[in-house]
XYZ file of C-alpha atoms in Angstrom:
189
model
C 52.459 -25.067 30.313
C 51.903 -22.513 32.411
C 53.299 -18.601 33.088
C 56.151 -19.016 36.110
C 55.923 -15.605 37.614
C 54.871 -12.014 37.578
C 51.120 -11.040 37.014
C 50.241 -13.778 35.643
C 51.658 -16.177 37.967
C 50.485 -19.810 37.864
C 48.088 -19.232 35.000
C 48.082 -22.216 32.438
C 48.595 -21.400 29.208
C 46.851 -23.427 25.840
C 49.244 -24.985 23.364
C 48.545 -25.745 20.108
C 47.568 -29.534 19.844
C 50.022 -31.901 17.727
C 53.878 -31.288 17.077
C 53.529 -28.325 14.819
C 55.191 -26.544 18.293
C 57.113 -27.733 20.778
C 56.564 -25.197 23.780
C 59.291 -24.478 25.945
C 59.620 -26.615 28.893
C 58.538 -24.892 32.586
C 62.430 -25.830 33.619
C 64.091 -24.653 30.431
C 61.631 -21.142 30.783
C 62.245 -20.491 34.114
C 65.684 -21.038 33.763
C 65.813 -18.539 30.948
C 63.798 -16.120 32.876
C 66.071 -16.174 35.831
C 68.746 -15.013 33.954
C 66.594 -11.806 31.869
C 64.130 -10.824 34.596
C 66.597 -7.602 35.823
C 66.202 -6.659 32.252
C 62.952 -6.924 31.500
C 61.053 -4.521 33.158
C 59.326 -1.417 30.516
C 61.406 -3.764 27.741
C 60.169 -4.165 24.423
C 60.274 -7.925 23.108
C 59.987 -9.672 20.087
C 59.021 -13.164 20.086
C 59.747 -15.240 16.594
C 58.206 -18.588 15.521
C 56.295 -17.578 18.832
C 53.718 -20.837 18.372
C 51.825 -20.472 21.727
C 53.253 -17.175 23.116
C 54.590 -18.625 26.084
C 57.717 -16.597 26.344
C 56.633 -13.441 24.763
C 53.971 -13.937 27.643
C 56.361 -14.862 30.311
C 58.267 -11.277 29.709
C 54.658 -9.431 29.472
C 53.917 -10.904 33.149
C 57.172 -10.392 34.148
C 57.182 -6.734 33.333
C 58.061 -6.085 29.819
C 55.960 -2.955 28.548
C 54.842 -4.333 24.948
C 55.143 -7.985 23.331
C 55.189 -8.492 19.667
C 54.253 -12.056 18.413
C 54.955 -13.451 15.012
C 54.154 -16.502 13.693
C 52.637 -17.737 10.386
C 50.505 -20.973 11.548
C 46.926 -19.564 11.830
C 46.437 -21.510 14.613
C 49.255 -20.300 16.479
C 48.014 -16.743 16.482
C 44.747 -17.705 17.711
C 46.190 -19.571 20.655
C 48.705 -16.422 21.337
C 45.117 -14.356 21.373
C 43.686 -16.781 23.740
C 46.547 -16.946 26.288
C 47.169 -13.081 25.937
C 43.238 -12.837 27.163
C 43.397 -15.513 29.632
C 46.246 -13.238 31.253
C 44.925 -10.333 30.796
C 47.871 -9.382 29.112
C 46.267 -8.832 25.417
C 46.808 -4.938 25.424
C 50.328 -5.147 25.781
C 50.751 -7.881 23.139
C 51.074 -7.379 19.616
C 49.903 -10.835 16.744
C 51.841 -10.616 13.459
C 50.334 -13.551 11.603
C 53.178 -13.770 8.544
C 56.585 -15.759 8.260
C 59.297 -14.282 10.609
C 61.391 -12.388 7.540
C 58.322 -10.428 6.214
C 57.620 -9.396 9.624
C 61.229 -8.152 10.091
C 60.691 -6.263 7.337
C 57.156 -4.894 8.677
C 58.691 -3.826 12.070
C 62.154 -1.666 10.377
C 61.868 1.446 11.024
C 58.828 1.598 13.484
C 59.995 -0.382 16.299
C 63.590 -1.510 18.448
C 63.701 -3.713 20.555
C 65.223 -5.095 24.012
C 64.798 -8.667 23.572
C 64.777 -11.249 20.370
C 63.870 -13.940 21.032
C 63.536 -16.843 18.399
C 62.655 -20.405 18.447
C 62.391 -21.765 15.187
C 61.413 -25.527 14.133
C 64.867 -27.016 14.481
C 67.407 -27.898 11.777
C 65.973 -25.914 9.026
C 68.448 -23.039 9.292
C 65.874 -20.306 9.927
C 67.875 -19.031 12.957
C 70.623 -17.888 10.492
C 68.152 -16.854 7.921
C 66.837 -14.042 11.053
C 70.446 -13.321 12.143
C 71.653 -12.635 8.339
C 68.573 -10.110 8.788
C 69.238 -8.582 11.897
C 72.743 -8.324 11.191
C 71.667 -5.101 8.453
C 68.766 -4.250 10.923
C 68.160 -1.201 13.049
C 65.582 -3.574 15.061
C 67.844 -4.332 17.960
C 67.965 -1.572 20.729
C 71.410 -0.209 21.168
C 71.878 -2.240 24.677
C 69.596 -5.068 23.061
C 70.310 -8.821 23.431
C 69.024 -11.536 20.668
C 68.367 -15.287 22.267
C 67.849 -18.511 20.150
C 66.611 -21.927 21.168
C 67.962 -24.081 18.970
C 68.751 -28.177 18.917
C 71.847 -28.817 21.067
C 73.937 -29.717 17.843
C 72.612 -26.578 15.834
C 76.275 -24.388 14.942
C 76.296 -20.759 15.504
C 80.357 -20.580 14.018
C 78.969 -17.903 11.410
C 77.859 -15.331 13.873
C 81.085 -13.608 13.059
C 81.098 -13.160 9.677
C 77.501 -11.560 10.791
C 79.021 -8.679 12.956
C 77.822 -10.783 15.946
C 78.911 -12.514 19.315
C 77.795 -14.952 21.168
C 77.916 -13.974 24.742
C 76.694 -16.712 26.912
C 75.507 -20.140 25.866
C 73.050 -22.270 27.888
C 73.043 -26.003 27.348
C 69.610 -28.302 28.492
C 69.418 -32.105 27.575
C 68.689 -32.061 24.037
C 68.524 -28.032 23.197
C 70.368 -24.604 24.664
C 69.965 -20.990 24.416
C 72.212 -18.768 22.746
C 72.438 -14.963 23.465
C 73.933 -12.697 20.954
C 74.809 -9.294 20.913
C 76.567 -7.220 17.882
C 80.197 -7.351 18.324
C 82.501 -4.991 20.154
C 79.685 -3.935 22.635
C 79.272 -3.941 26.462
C 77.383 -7.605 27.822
C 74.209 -6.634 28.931
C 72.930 -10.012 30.000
Protein backbone atom coordinates (compact mmCIF):
# COMPACT_ATOMS: atom_id res chain seq x y z
CA UNK A 1 0.00 0.00 0.00
CA UNK A 2 1.28 3.00 -0.76
CA UNK A 3 0.11 7.05 -0.73
CA UNK A 4 -1.12 7.81 -4.65
CA UNK A 5 -0.44 11.48 -4.78
CA UNK A 6 0.31 14.79 -3.20
CA UNK A 7 3.39 15.21 -0.82
CA UNK A 8 3.72 12.12 -0.12
CA UNK A 9 3.58 10.66 -3.44
CA UNK A 10 4.78 7.07 -3.96
CA UNK A 11 5.66 6.55 -0.32
CA UNK A 12 4.71 2.95 0.94
CA UNK A 13 2.81 2.81 3.72
CA UNK A 14 3.02 -0.28 6.70
CA UNK A 15 -0.12 -2.28 7.31
CA UNK A 16 -0.87 -4.04 10.14
CA UNK A 17 0.09 -7.81 9.62
CA UNK A 18 -2.91 -10.47 9.64
CA UNK A 19 -6.69 -9.73 8.74
CA UNK A 20 -7.51 -7.62 11.72
CA UNK A 21 -7.59 -4.75 8.60
CA UNK A 22 -8.18 -4.96 5.30
CA UNK A 23 -6.52 -1.71 3.76
CA UNK A 24 -8.07 -0.13 0.98
CA UNK A 25 -6.98 -1.25 -2.33
CA UNK A 26 -4.49 1.39 -4.48
CA UNK A 27 -7.50 1.15 -7.31
CA UNK A 28 -10.44 1.47 -4.94
CA UNK A 29 -8.25 4.69 -3.11
CA UNK A 30 -7.39 6.36 -6.01
CA UNK A 31 -10.61 6.04 -7.35
CA UNK A 32 -12.07 7.59 -4.24
CA UNK A 33 -9.55 10.28 -4.28
CA UNK A 34 -10.31 11.31 -7.78
CA UNK A 35 -13.59 12.10 -6.97
CA UNK A 36 -12.73 14.33 -3.29
CA UNK A 37 -9.38 15.86 -4.25
CA UNK A 38 -11.23 19.50 -5.36
CA UNK A 39 -12.47 19.30 -1.87
CA UNK A 40 -9.86 18.53 0.08
CA UNK A 41 -7.56 21.14 0.22
CA UNK A 42 -7.31 23.15 4.16
CA UNK A 43 -10.26 20.27 4.91
CA UNK A 44 -10.57 18.79 8.13
CA UNK A 45 -11.04 14.84 8.05
CA UNK A 46 -12.00 12.25 10.21
CA UNK A 47 -10.95 8.85 9.55
CA UNK A 48 -13.01 5.90 11.57
CA UNK A 49 -11.92 2.26 12.11
CA UNK A 50 -8.81 4.03 10.42
CA UNK A 51 -6.53 0.57 10.92
CA UNK A 52 -3.39 1.75 8.98
CA UNK A 53 -4.24 5.42 8.20
CA UNK A 54 -4.08 5.05 4.66
CA UNK A 55 -6.89 7.33 3.73
CA UNK A 56 -6.76 9.76 6.51
CA UNK A 57 -3.09 9.92 5.04
CA UNK A 58 -4.04 10.05 1.47
CA UNK A 59 -6.20 13.44 2.27
CA UNK A 60 -3.15 14.80 4.58
CA UNK A 61 -0.81 14.44 1.32
CA UNK A 62 -3.33 15.51 -0.77
CA UNK A 63 -3.89 18.74 1.05
CA UNK A 64 -6.23 18.39 3.86
CA UNK A 65 -5.06 20.80 6.80
CA UNK A 66 -5.54 18.31 9.91
CA UNK A 67 -6.32 14.39 10.04
CA UNK A 68 -7.93 12.82 12.98
CA UNK A 69 -7.44 8.97 13.35
CA UNK A 70 -9.48 6.69 15.51
CA UNK A 71 -9.17 3.33 16.04
CA UNK A 72 -9.18 1.03 19.12
CA UNK A 73 -6.59 -1.88 18.05
CA UNK A 74 -3.32 -0.78 19.77
CA UNK A 75 -1.57 -1.84 17.02
CA UNK A 76 -3.36 0.12 14.60
CA UNK A 77 -2.43 3.39 16.22
CA UNK A 78 1.10 2.55 16.27
CA UNK A 79 1.17 1.78 12.58
CA UNK A 80 -0.96 5.20 11.89
CA UNK A 81 2.18 6.85 14.03
CA UNK A 82 4.62 5.13 11.88
CA UNK A 83 3.16 5.99 8.44
CA UNK A 84 2.24 9.61 9.66
CA UNK A 85 6.30 9.86 10.38
CA UNK A 86 7.36 8.07 7.39
CA UNK A 87 5.39 10.97 5.49
CA UNK A 88 6.23 13.47 7.34
CA UNK A 89 2.80 14.14 7.80
CA UNK A 90 2.61 13.41 11.80
CA UNK A 91 1.93 17.16 12.76
CA UNK A 92 -1.07 17.39 10.88
CA UNK A 93 -2.46 14.04 12.11
CA UNK A 94 -4.30 13.49 15.12
CA UNK A 95 -4.32 9.25 17.00
CA UNK A 96 -7.50 8.65 19.03
CA UNK A 97 -6.79 5.17 20.35
CA UNK A 98 -10.67 4.30 21.67
CA UNK A 99 -13.75 2.63 19.85
CA UNK A 100 -15.25 4.98 17.15
CA UNK A 101 -18.56 6.05 19.44
CA UNK A 102 -16.48 7.24 22.48
CA UNK A 103 -14.42 9.18 20.20
CA UNK A 104 -17.53 10.82 18.64
CA UNK A 105 -18.34 11.75 21.80
CA UNK A 106 -14.65 13.13 22.59
CA UNK A 107 -14.61 15.30 19.37
CA UNK A 108 -18.57 17.15 20.00
CA UNK A 109 -18.19 20.28 20.53
CA UNK A 110 -14.40 20.88 19.78
CA UNK A 111 -14.13 19.95 16.28
CA UNK A 112 -16.37 19.84 12.57
CA UNK A 113 -15.45 18.38 10.05
CA UNK A 114 -15.24 18.24 6.04
CA UNK A 115 -14.87 14.67 5.50
CA UNK A 116 -16.11 11.26 7.44
CA UNK A 117 -14.86 8.82 6.43
CA UNK A 118 -15.55 5.25 7.92
CA UNK A 119 -14.56 1.80 7.16
CA UNK A 120 -15.66 -0.49 9.63
CA UNK A 121 -15.05 -4.46 9.79
CA UNK A 122 -17.93 -5.47 7.56
CA UNK A 123 -21.34 -6.89 8.50
CA UNK A 124 -21.34 -5.95 12.06
CA UNK A 125 -23.60 -2.92 11.66
CA UNK A 126 -21.15 -0.36 13.06
CA UNK A 127 -21.70 1.93 10.02
CA UNK A 128 -25.30 2.53 11.30
CA UNK A 129 -24.25 2.52 14.86
CA UNK A 130 -21.85 6.01 13.62
CA UNK A 131 -24.67 7.35 11.37
CA UNK A 132 -27.44 6.97 14.30
CA UNK A 133 -24.60 9.23 16.01
CA UNK A 134 -23.93 11.67 13.55
CA UNK A 135 -27.40 12.02 12.74
CA UNK A 136 -27.79 14.17 16.51
CA UNK A 137 -24.15 15.45 15.91
CA UNK A 138 -22.84 18.93 15.30
CA UNK A 139 -19.53 17.04 13.96
CA UNK A 140 -20.27 17.39 10.30
CA UNK A 141 -19.32 20.85 8.74
CA UNK A 142 -22.30 22.59 7.31
CA UNK A 143 -21.09 21.74 3.51
CA UNK A 144 -19.59 18.37 4.99
CA UNK A 145 -19.88 14.98 3.21
CA UNK A 146 -19.78 11.46 5.28
CA UNK A 147 -18.30 8.31 3.05
CA UNK A 148 -18.59 4.57 4.08
CA UNK A 149 -16.86 1.52 2.69
CA UNK A 150 -18.92 -1.06 3.32
CA UNK A 151 -19.44 -4.90 1.77
CA UNK A 152 -21.26 -4.59 -1.58
CA UNK A 153 -24.49 -6.22 0.00
CA UNK A 154 -24.33 -3.96 3.23
CA UNK A 155 -28.12 -1.81 3.10
CA UNK A 156 -28.09 1.80 3.73
CA UNK A 157 -32.39 1.89 3.31
CA UNK A 158 -32.41 3.54 6.95
CA UNK A 159 -30.48 6.62 6.12
CA UNK A 160 -33.82 8.30 5.96
CA UNK A 161 -35.33 7.72 8.97
CA UNK A 162 -31.69 9.25 10.05
CA UNK A 163 -32.27 12.77 8.44
CA UNK A 164 -29.78 11.55 5.77
CA UNK A 165 -29.21 11.01 1.90
CA UNK A 166 -27.28 9.15 0.06
CA UNK A 167 -25.89 11.15 -2.73
CA UNK A 168 -23.71 9.09 -4.90
CA UNK A 169 -22.92 5.41 -4.55
CA UNK A 170 -19.72 3.77 -5.88
CA UNK A 171 -19.76 0.07 -6.56
CA UNK A 172 -16.05 -2.08 -6.78
CA UNK A 173 -16.08 -5.99 -7.08
CA UNK A 174 -16.96 -7.07 -3.75
CA UNK A 175 -17.39 -3.51 -1.73
CA UNK A 176 -18.58 0.35 -2.71
CA UNK A 177 -18.52 3.68 -1.21
CA UNK A 178 -21.38 5.49 -0.07
CA UNK A 179 -21.46 9.34 0.39
CA UNK A 180 -24.01 10.88 2.58
CA UNK A 181 -25.00 14.18 3.29
CA UNK A 182 -28.00 15.40 5.75
CA UNK A 183 -31.07 15.74 3.78
CA UNK A 184 -32.47 18.73 1.97
CA UNK A 185 -28.91 20.22 1.39
CA UNK A 186 -26.88 21.32 -1.69
CA UNK A 187 -24.40 18.08 -3.17
CA UNK A 188 -21.12 19.05 -2.46
CA UNK A 189 -19.33 16.04 -3.86
Amino acid sequence: MRVIAGTARRLQLKTLDGFETRPTTDRIKETLFNMLTPYLYDCIFLDLFAGSGGIGIEALSRGAMKAYFVDNNPNAIACIKENLKHTRLFQKGETMPVDVLTALKRLEGNQQFDFIFMDPPYGKGLEREALEYLAGSELLAEEGVIIVEAARETEFDYLDSLGFTAIKTKIYKTNKHVFIEPKGRKTVC
